[in-house]
Coordinates of C-alpha atoms in Angstrom, one line a residue:
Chain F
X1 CA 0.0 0.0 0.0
X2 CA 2.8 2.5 -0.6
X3 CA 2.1 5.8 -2.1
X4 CA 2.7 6.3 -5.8
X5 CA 5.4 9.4 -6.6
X6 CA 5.6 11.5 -9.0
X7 CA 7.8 10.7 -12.2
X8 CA 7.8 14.3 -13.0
X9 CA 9.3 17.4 -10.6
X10 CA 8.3 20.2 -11.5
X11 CA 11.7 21.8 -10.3
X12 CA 15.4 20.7 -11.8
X13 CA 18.3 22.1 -10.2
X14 CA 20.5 23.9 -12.4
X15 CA 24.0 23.9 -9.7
X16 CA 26.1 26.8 -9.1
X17 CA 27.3 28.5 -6.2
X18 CA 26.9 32.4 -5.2
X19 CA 28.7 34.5 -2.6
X20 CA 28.5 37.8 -1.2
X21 CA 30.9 39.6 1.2
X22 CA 30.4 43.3 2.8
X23 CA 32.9 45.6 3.3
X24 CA 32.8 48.8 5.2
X25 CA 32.0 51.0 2.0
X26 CA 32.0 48.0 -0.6
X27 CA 30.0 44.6 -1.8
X28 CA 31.4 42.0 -3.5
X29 CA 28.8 39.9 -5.3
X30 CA 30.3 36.9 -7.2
X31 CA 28.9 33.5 -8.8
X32 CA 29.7 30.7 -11.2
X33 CA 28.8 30.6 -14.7
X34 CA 27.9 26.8 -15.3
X35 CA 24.4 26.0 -15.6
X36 CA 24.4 22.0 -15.3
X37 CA 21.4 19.9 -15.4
X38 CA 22.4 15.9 -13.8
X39 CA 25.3 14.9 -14.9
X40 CA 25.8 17.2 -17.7
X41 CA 26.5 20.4 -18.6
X42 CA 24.1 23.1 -20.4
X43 CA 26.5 26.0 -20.8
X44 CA 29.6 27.4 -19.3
X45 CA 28.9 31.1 -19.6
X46 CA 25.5 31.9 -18.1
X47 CA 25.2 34.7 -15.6
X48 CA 23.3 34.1 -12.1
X49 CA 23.9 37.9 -11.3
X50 CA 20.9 40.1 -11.5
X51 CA 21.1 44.0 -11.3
X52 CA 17.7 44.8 -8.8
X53 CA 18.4 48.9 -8.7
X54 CA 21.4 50.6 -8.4
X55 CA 22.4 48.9 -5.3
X56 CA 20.7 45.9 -5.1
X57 CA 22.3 42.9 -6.9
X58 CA 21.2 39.4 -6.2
X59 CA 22.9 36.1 -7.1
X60 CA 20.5 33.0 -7.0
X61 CA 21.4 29.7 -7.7
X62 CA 19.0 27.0 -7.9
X63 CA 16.5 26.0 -10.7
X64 CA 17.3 29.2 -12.7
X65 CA 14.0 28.9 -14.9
X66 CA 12.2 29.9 -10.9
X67 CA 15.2 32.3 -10.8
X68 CA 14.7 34.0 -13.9
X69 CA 11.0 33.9 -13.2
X70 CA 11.7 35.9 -9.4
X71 CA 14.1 38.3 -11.2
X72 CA 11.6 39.3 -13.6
X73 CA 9.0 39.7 -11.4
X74 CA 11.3 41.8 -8.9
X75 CA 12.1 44.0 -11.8
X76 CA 8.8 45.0 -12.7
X77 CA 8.2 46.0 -8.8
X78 CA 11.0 48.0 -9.1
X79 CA 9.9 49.8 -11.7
X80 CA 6.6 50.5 -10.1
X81 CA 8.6 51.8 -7.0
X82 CA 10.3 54.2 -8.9
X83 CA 7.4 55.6 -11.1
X84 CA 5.8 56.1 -7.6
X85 CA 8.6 56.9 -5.4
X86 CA 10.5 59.1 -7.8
X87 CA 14.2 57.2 -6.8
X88 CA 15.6 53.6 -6.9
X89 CA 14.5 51.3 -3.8
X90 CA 17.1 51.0 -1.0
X91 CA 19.3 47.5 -0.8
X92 CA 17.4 46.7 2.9
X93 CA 14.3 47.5 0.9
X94 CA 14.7 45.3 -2.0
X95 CA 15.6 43.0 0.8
X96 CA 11.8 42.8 2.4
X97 CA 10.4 43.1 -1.1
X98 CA 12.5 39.5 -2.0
X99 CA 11.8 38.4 1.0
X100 CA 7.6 38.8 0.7
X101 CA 8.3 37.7 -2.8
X102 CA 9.6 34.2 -2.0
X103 CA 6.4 33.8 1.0
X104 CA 4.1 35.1 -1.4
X105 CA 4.6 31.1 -3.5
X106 CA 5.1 29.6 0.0
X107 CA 3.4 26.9 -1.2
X108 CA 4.8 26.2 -4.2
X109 CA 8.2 27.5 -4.0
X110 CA 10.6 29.8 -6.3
X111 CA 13.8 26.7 -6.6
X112 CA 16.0 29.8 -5.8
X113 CA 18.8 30.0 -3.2
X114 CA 19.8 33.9 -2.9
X115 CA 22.5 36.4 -2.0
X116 CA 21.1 40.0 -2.0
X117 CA 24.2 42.1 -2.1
X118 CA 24.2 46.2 -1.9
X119 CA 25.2 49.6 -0.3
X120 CA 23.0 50.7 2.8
X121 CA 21.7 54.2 2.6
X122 CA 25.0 55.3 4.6
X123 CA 27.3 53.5 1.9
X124 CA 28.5 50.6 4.1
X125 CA 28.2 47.1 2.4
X126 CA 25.5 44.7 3.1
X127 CA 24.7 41.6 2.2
X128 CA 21.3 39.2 2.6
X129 CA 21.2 35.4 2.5
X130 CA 17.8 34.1 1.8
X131 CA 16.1 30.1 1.9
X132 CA 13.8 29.0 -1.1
X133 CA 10.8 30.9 0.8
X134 CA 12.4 34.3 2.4
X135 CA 13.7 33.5 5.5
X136 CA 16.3 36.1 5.4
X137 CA 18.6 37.5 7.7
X138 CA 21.5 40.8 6.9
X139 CA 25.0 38.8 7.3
X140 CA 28.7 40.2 6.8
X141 CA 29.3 36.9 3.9
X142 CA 27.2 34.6 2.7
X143 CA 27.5 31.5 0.7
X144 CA 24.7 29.6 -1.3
X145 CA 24.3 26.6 -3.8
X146 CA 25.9 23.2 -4.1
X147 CA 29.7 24.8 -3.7
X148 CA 28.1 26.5 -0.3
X149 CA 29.0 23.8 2.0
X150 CA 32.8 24.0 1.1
X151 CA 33.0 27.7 1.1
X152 CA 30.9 28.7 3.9
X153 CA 33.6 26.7 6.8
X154 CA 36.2 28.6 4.8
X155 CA 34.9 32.2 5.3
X156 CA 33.6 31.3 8.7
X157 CA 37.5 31.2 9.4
X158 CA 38.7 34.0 7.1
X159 CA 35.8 36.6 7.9
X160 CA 35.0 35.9 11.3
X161 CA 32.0 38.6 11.0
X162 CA 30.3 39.0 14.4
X163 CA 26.5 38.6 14.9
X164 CA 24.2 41.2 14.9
X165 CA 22.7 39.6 17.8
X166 CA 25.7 40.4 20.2
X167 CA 25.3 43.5 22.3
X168 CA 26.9 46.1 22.0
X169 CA 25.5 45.8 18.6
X170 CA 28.3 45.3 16.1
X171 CA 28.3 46.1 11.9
X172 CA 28.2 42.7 10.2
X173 CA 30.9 43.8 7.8
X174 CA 34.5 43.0 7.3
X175 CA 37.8 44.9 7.8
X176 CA 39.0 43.3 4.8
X177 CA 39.9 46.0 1.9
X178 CA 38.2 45.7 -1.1
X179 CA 40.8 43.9 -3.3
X180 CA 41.3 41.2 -0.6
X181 CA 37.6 40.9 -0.7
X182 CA 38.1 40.2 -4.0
X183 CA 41.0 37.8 -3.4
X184 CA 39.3 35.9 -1.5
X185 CA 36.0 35.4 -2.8
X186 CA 38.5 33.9 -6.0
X187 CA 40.3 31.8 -4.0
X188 CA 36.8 30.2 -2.4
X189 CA 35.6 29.7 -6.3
X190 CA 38.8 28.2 -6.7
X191 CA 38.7 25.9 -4.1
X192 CA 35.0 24.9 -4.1
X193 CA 35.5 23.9 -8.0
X194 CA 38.1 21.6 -7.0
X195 CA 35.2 19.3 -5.7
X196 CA 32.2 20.4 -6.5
X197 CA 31.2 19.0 -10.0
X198 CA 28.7 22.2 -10.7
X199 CA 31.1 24.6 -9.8
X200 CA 33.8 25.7 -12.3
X201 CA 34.2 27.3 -15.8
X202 CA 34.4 31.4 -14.5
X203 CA 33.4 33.4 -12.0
X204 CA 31.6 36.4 -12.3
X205 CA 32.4 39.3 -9.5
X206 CA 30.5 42.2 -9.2
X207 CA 32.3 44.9 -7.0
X208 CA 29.9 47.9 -6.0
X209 CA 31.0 51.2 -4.2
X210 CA 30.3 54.8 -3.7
X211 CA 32.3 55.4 -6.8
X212 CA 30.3 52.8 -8.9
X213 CA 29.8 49.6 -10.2
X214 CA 32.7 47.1 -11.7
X215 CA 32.8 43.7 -12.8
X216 CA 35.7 41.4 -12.8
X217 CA 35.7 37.8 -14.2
X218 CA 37.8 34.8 -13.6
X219 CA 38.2 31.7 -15.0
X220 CA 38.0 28.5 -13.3
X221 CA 38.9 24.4 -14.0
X222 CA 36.4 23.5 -16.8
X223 CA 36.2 19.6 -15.6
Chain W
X1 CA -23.0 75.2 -26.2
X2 CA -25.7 75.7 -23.9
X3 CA -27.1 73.8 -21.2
X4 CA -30.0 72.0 -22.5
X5 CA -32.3 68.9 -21.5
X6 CA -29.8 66.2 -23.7
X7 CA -26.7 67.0 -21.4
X8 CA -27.2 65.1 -18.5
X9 CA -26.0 61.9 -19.4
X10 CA -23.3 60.5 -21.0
X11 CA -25.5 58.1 -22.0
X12 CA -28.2 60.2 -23.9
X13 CA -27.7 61.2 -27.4
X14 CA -29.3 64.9 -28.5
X15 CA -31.3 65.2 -31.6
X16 CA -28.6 66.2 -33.8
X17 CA -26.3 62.6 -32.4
X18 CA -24.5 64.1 -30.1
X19 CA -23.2 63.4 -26.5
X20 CA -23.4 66.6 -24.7
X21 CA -21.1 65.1 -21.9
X22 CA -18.1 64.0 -24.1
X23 CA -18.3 67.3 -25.4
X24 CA -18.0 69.0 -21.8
X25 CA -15.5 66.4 -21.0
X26 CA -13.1 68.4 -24.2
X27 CA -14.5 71.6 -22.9
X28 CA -12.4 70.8 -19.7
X29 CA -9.1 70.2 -21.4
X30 CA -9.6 73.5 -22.5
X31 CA -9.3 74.9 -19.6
X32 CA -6.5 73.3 -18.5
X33 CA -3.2 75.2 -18.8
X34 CA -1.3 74.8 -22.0
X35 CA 0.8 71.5 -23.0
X36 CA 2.6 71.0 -26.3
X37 CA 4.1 68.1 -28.3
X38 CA 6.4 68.6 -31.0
X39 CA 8.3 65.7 -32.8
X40 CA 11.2 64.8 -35.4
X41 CA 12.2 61.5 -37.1
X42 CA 14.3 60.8 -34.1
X43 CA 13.2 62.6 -31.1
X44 CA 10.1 64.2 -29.9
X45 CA 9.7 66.7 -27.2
X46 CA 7.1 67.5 -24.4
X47 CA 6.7 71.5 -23.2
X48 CA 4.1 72.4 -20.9
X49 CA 2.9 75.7 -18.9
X50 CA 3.2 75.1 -15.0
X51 CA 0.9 77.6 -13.5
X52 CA 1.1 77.3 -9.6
X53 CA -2.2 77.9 -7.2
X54 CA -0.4 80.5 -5.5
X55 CA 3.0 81.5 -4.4
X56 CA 2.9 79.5 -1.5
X57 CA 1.7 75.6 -3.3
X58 CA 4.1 73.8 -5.6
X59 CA 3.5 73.3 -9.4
X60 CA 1.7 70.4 -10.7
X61 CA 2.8 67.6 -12.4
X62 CA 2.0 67.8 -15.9
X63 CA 4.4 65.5 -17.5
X64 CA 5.0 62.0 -16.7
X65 CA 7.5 59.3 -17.5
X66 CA 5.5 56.2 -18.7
X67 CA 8.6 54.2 -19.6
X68 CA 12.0 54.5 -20.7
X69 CA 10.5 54.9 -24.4
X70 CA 7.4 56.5 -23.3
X71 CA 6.0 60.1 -21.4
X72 CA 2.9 61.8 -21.3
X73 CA 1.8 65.7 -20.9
X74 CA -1.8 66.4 -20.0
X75 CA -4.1 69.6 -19.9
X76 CA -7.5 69.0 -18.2
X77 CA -8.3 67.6 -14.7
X78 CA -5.0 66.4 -13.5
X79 CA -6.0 64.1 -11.4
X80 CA -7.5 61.7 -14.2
X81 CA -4.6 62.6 -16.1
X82 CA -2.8 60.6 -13.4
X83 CA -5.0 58.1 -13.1
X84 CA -4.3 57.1 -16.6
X85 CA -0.2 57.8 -16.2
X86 CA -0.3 54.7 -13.6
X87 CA -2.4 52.5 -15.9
X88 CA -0.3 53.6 -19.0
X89 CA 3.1 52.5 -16.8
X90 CA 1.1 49.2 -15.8
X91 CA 0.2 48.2 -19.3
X92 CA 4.1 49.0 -20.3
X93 CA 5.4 47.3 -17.4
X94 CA 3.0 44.3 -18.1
X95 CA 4.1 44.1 -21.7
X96 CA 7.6 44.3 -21.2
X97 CA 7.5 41.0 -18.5
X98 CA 5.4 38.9 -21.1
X99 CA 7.6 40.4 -24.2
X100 CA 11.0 41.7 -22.8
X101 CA 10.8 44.6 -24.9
X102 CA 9.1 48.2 -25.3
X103 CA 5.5 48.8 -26.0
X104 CA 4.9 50.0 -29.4
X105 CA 3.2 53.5 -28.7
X106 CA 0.9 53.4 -31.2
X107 CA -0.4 50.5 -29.2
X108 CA -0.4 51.8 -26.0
X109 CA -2.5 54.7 -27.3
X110 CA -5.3 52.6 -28.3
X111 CA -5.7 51.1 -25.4
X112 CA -5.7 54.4 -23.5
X113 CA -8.4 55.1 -26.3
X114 CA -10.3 52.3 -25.6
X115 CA -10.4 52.7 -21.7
X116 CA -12.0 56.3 -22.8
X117 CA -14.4 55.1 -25.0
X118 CA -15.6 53.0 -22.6
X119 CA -16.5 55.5 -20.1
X120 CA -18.7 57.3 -23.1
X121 CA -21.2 54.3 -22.7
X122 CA -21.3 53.8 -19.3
X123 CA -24.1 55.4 -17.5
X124 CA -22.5 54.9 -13.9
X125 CA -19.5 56.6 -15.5
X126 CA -18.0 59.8 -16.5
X127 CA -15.7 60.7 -19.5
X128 CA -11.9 61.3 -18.2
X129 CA -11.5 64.9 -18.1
X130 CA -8.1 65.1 -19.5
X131 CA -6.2 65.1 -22.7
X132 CA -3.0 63.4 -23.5
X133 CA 0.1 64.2 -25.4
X134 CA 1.9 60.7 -25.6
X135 CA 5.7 61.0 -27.0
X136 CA 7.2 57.9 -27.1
X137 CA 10.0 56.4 -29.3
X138 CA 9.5 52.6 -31.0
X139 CA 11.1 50.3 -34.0
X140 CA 9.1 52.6 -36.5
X141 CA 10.6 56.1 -34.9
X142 CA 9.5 59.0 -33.3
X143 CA 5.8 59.6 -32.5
X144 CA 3.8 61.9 -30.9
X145 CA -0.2 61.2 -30.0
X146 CA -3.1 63.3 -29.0
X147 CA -5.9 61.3 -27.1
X148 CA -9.0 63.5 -26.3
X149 CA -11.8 62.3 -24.0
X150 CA -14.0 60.9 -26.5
X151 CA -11.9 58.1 -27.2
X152 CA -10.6 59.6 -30.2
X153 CA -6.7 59.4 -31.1
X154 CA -4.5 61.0 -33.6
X155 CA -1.0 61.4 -34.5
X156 CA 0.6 64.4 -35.0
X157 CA 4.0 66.1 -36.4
X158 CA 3.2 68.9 -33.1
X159 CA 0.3 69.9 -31.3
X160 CA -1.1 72.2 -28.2
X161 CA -3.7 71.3 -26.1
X162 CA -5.5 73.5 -22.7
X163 CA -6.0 77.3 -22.3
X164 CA -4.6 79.6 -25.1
X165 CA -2.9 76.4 -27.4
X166 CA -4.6 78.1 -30.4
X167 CA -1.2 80.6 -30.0
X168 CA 1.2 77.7 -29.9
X169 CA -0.4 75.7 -32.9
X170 CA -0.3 78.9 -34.7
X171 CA 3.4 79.0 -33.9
X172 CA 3.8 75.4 -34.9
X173 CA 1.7 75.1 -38.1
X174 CA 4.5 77.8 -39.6
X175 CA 7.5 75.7 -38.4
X176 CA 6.1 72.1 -38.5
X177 CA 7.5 71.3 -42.0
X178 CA 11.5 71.4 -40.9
X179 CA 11.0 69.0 -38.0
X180 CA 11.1 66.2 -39.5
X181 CA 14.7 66.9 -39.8
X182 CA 15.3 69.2 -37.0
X183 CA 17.7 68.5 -34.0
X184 CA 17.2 67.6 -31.1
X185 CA 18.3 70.9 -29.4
X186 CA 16.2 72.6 -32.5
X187 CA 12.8 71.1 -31.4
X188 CA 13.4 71.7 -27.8
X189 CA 13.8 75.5 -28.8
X190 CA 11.0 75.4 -30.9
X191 CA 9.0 74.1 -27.9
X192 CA 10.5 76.5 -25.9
X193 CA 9.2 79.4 -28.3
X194 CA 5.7 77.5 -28.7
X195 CA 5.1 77.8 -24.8
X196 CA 6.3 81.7 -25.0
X197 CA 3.3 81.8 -27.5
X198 CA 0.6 80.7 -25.2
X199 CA 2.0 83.4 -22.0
X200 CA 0.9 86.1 -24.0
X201 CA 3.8 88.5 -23.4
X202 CA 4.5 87.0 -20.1
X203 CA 8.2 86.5 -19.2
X204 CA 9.2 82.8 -19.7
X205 CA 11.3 81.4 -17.3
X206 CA 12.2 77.8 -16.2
X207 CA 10.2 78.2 -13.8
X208 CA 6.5 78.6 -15.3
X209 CA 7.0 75.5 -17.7
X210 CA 8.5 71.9 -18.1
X211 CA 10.2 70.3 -20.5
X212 CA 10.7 66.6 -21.1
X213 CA 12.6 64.7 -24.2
X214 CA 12.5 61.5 -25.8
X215 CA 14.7 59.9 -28.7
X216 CA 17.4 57.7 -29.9
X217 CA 19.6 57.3 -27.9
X218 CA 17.7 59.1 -24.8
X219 CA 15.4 57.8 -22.4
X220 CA 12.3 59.9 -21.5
X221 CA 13.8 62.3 -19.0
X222 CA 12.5 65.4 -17.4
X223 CA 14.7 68.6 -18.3
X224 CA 15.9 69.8 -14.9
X225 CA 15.0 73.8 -14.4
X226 CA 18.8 74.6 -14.6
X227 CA 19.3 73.5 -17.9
X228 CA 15.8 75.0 -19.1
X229 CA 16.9 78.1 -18.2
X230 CA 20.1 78.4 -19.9
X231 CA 18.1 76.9 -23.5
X232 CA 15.5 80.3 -22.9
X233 CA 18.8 82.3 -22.1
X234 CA 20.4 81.1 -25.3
X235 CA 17.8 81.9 -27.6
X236 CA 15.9 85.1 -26.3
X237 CA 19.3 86.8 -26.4
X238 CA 19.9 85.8 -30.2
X239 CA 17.3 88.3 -31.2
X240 CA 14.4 85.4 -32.9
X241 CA 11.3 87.8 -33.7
X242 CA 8.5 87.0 -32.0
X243 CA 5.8 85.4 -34.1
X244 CA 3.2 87.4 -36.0
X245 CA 0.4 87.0 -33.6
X246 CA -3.3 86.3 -34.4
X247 CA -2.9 85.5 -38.4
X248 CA -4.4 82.2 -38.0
X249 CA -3.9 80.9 -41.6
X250 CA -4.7 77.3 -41.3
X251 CA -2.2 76.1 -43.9
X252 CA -3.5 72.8 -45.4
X253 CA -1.4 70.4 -43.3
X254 CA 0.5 67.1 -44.4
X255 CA 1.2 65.5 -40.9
X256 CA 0.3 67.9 -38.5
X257 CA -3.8 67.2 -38.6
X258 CA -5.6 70.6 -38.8
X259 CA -7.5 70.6 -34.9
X260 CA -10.9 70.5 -35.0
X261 CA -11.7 69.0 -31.3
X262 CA -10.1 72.2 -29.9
X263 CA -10.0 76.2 -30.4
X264 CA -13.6 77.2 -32.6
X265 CA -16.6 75.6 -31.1
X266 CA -18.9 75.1 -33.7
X267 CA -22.2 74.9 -33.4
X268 CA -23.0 72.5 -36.0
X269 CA -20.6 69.9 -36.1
X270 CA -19.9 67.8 -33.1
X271 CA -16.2 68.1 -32.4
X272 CA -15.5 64.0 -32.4
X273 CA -17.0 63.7 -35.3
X274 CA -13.3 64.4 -37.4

């Protein structure tokens, strides 16, 4: 009498890892560019990055048909915000708006892991790590996708980024500069492709500060 | 027009087929201070007068950005005129998440037209009180559209709509064959001198009027007053004659559609009927 499943899932997961890491007046916003579905590979060169407003960038990875789907939708608020608003949404804005987003299919899920990355309205960096229906908390780094488990320990060690739960309250940013920021969020890409089979090919960086917006890619092991 | 026993409804026709309250619904762009559209194969600009309550309220918002591609000036009651700015930017938001790319205008103004129309058959309704300039770049160019209350919609070369427009189109009926190829910079002075027109000798400054651009190449954007002021600095200095006044020779037009809907109130014929 057991219960018959499902041979077809509405979901697939398309691999890839995303990370985020906030600096004092910077954001660092990085994530592969393999899409992979199974055992195979769909493309090498697909970008997870999404631009939300000026300062609001969000890396999902996941099943990047739901991802493309959420960015879409998050897009169109946005531009309802402004016509209304008169000026681009605030990163810890866009942050509730995700978050409400992802609740909103609470019941049938957006397959999207995501890093909300940005400038507060006083400059400093911030970065939001999200589940698949918007729990979401403002972090100093955060890590998310199949190479998350391996780079997560790693920043744990490197960043150290205290809670905002301890008081005195503390910012959840790092000391770290902005090129060693960078550095490092390559040298977790290049570690986490090492052993995990849907990470790899290049990594795309997005760097945002008071001056701007950059973007910085680096190739990884294709195998 | 007179008040008379046919007017109450939108829904009732008079004896001669018309619909009083459509009619009334045009009367009130009239009243409405002046808005102008002007347009060339590549660009097309928005001017409109910004006549404050007093010197203690703000200006009103006249111009609106629809979309990158899109904006909108109105003359009438403002407040419908706004109304149908939000629906205009949800239809063009809508469109661009099914499509992922810009709403043709000349679509987006038939639409607007429709959601009129529908309010000139609806007995719980009213007509919107407002008329539209739509400027708005697609794939086929530059293009500038006049929706009036009734439903009807036209395309134009330039037009003026709201209180003393008859100046303006004067203005713009002797210039309207060189836009086509005119400059960017060229059509925002001409708009410029088209809003001078409907002052009536008083001063224009950056203050009293907006201007907003659209073409290739540029997003709908809002002139900030600094930069309005230096365009009416460069041009009233470099003595331009002011316009001969009230010779309104209604020169047989190619693009620019001779107005009926607007300056002589007829009697006779029933201003939609064009």
């Amino acid at each position: 009498m057991t219960k018959e499943h499902a041979n077809w899932s509405p979901y697939d997961n398309n691999g890839g890892t995303c990370v985020a890491i906030a600096g004092a007046d910077y954001c660092v916003i990085a994530a592969d560019t393999r899409m992979s579905t199974g055992y195979s590979i769909l493309t090498r060169d697909y970008s997870k990055i999404c631009k939300l407003a000026d300062k609001s960038y969000m890396a999902s990875s996941g099943f990047q048909a739901d991802v493309k789907a959420l960015q879409k939708v998050l897009s169109s608020r946005h531009l309802i915000y402004q016509h209304q608003h008169n000026k681009q949404m605030s990163c810890p804005a866009m942050a509730q708006l995700l978050s409400n987003t992802l609740y909103y299919k609470r019941f049938f899920p957006y397959y999207a892991f995501n890093v909300l990355g940005g400038l507060d309205s006083e400059g400093k960096g911030c970065v939001f790590t999200y589940d698949a229906v918007g729990s979401y908390e403002r972090v100093g780094y955060s890590a998310q996708g199949s190479g998350a488990t391996l780079i997560t320990p790693f920043l744990d060690n490197q960043l150290k980024s205290p809670s905002p739960l301890l008081l005195p309250a503390k910012d959840a940013v790092t000391p770290l500069s902005e090129a060693e920021a960078v550095d490092l969020v390559k040298t977790c890409f290049a570690s986490a492709t090492e052993r995990d089979i849907y990470t790899g090919d290049s990594v795309e960086i997005i760097i945002l500060n008071a001056k701007g917006v950059r973007s910085e890619t680096e190739q990884l092991r294709k195998d | 027009m007179f008040r008379n026993q046919y007017d109450t409804d939108v829904t009732t026709w008079s004896p001669a087929g018309r619909l009083f309250q459509v009619e009334y619904a045009m009367e009130a762009v009239k009243q409405g201070s002046a808005a102008i559209g002007l347009r060339s194969n590549t660009h097309a600009v928005l001017a409109c007068v910004n006549k404050a309550n007093s010197e203690l309220s703000s200006h009103q918002r006249k111009i609106f950005k629809v979309d990158d591609h899109i904006g909108v000036a109105i003359a009438g009651l403002t407040a419908d005129g706004r109304v149908l700015s939000r629906y205009m930017r949800s239809e063009c938001i809508n469109y661009g998440y099914t499509y992922e790319s810009p709403l043709p205008v000349g679509r987006l103004v038939v639409q607007l037209a429709d959601k009129a129309q529908v309010c000139t058959q609806r007995s719980w309704k009213r007509p919107y009180g407002v008329g539209l300039l739509v400027a708005g770049l697609d794939e086929s160019g530059a293009h500038l559209y006049y929706n009036c209350p009734s439903g009807n919609y036209f395309e134009y070369q330039a037009f003026a709509i709201g209180s003393r427009s008859q100046a303006a189109k004067t203005y713009l009926e002797r210039k309207f064959e060189k836009f086509p190829e005119s400059s960017r910079d060229e059509l925002i002075k001409d708009a410029l001198f088209a809003i001078r027109e409907t002052l009536q000798g008083e001063k224009l400054t950056s203050s009293v009027c907006t201007v907003a651009v659209v073409g290739v190449g540029e997003a709908f954007n809002i002139l900030d007053q600094a930069t309005v002021q230096a365009l009416i600095n460069e041009f009233e200095i470099s003595s331009e004659e002011a316009p001969a006044a009230a010779t309104a020779a209604e020169e047989a037009a190619g693009d620019a559609a001779a107005d009926q809907g607007g300056a002589a109130a007829e009697e006779e014929a029933a201003p939609m009927d064009i």
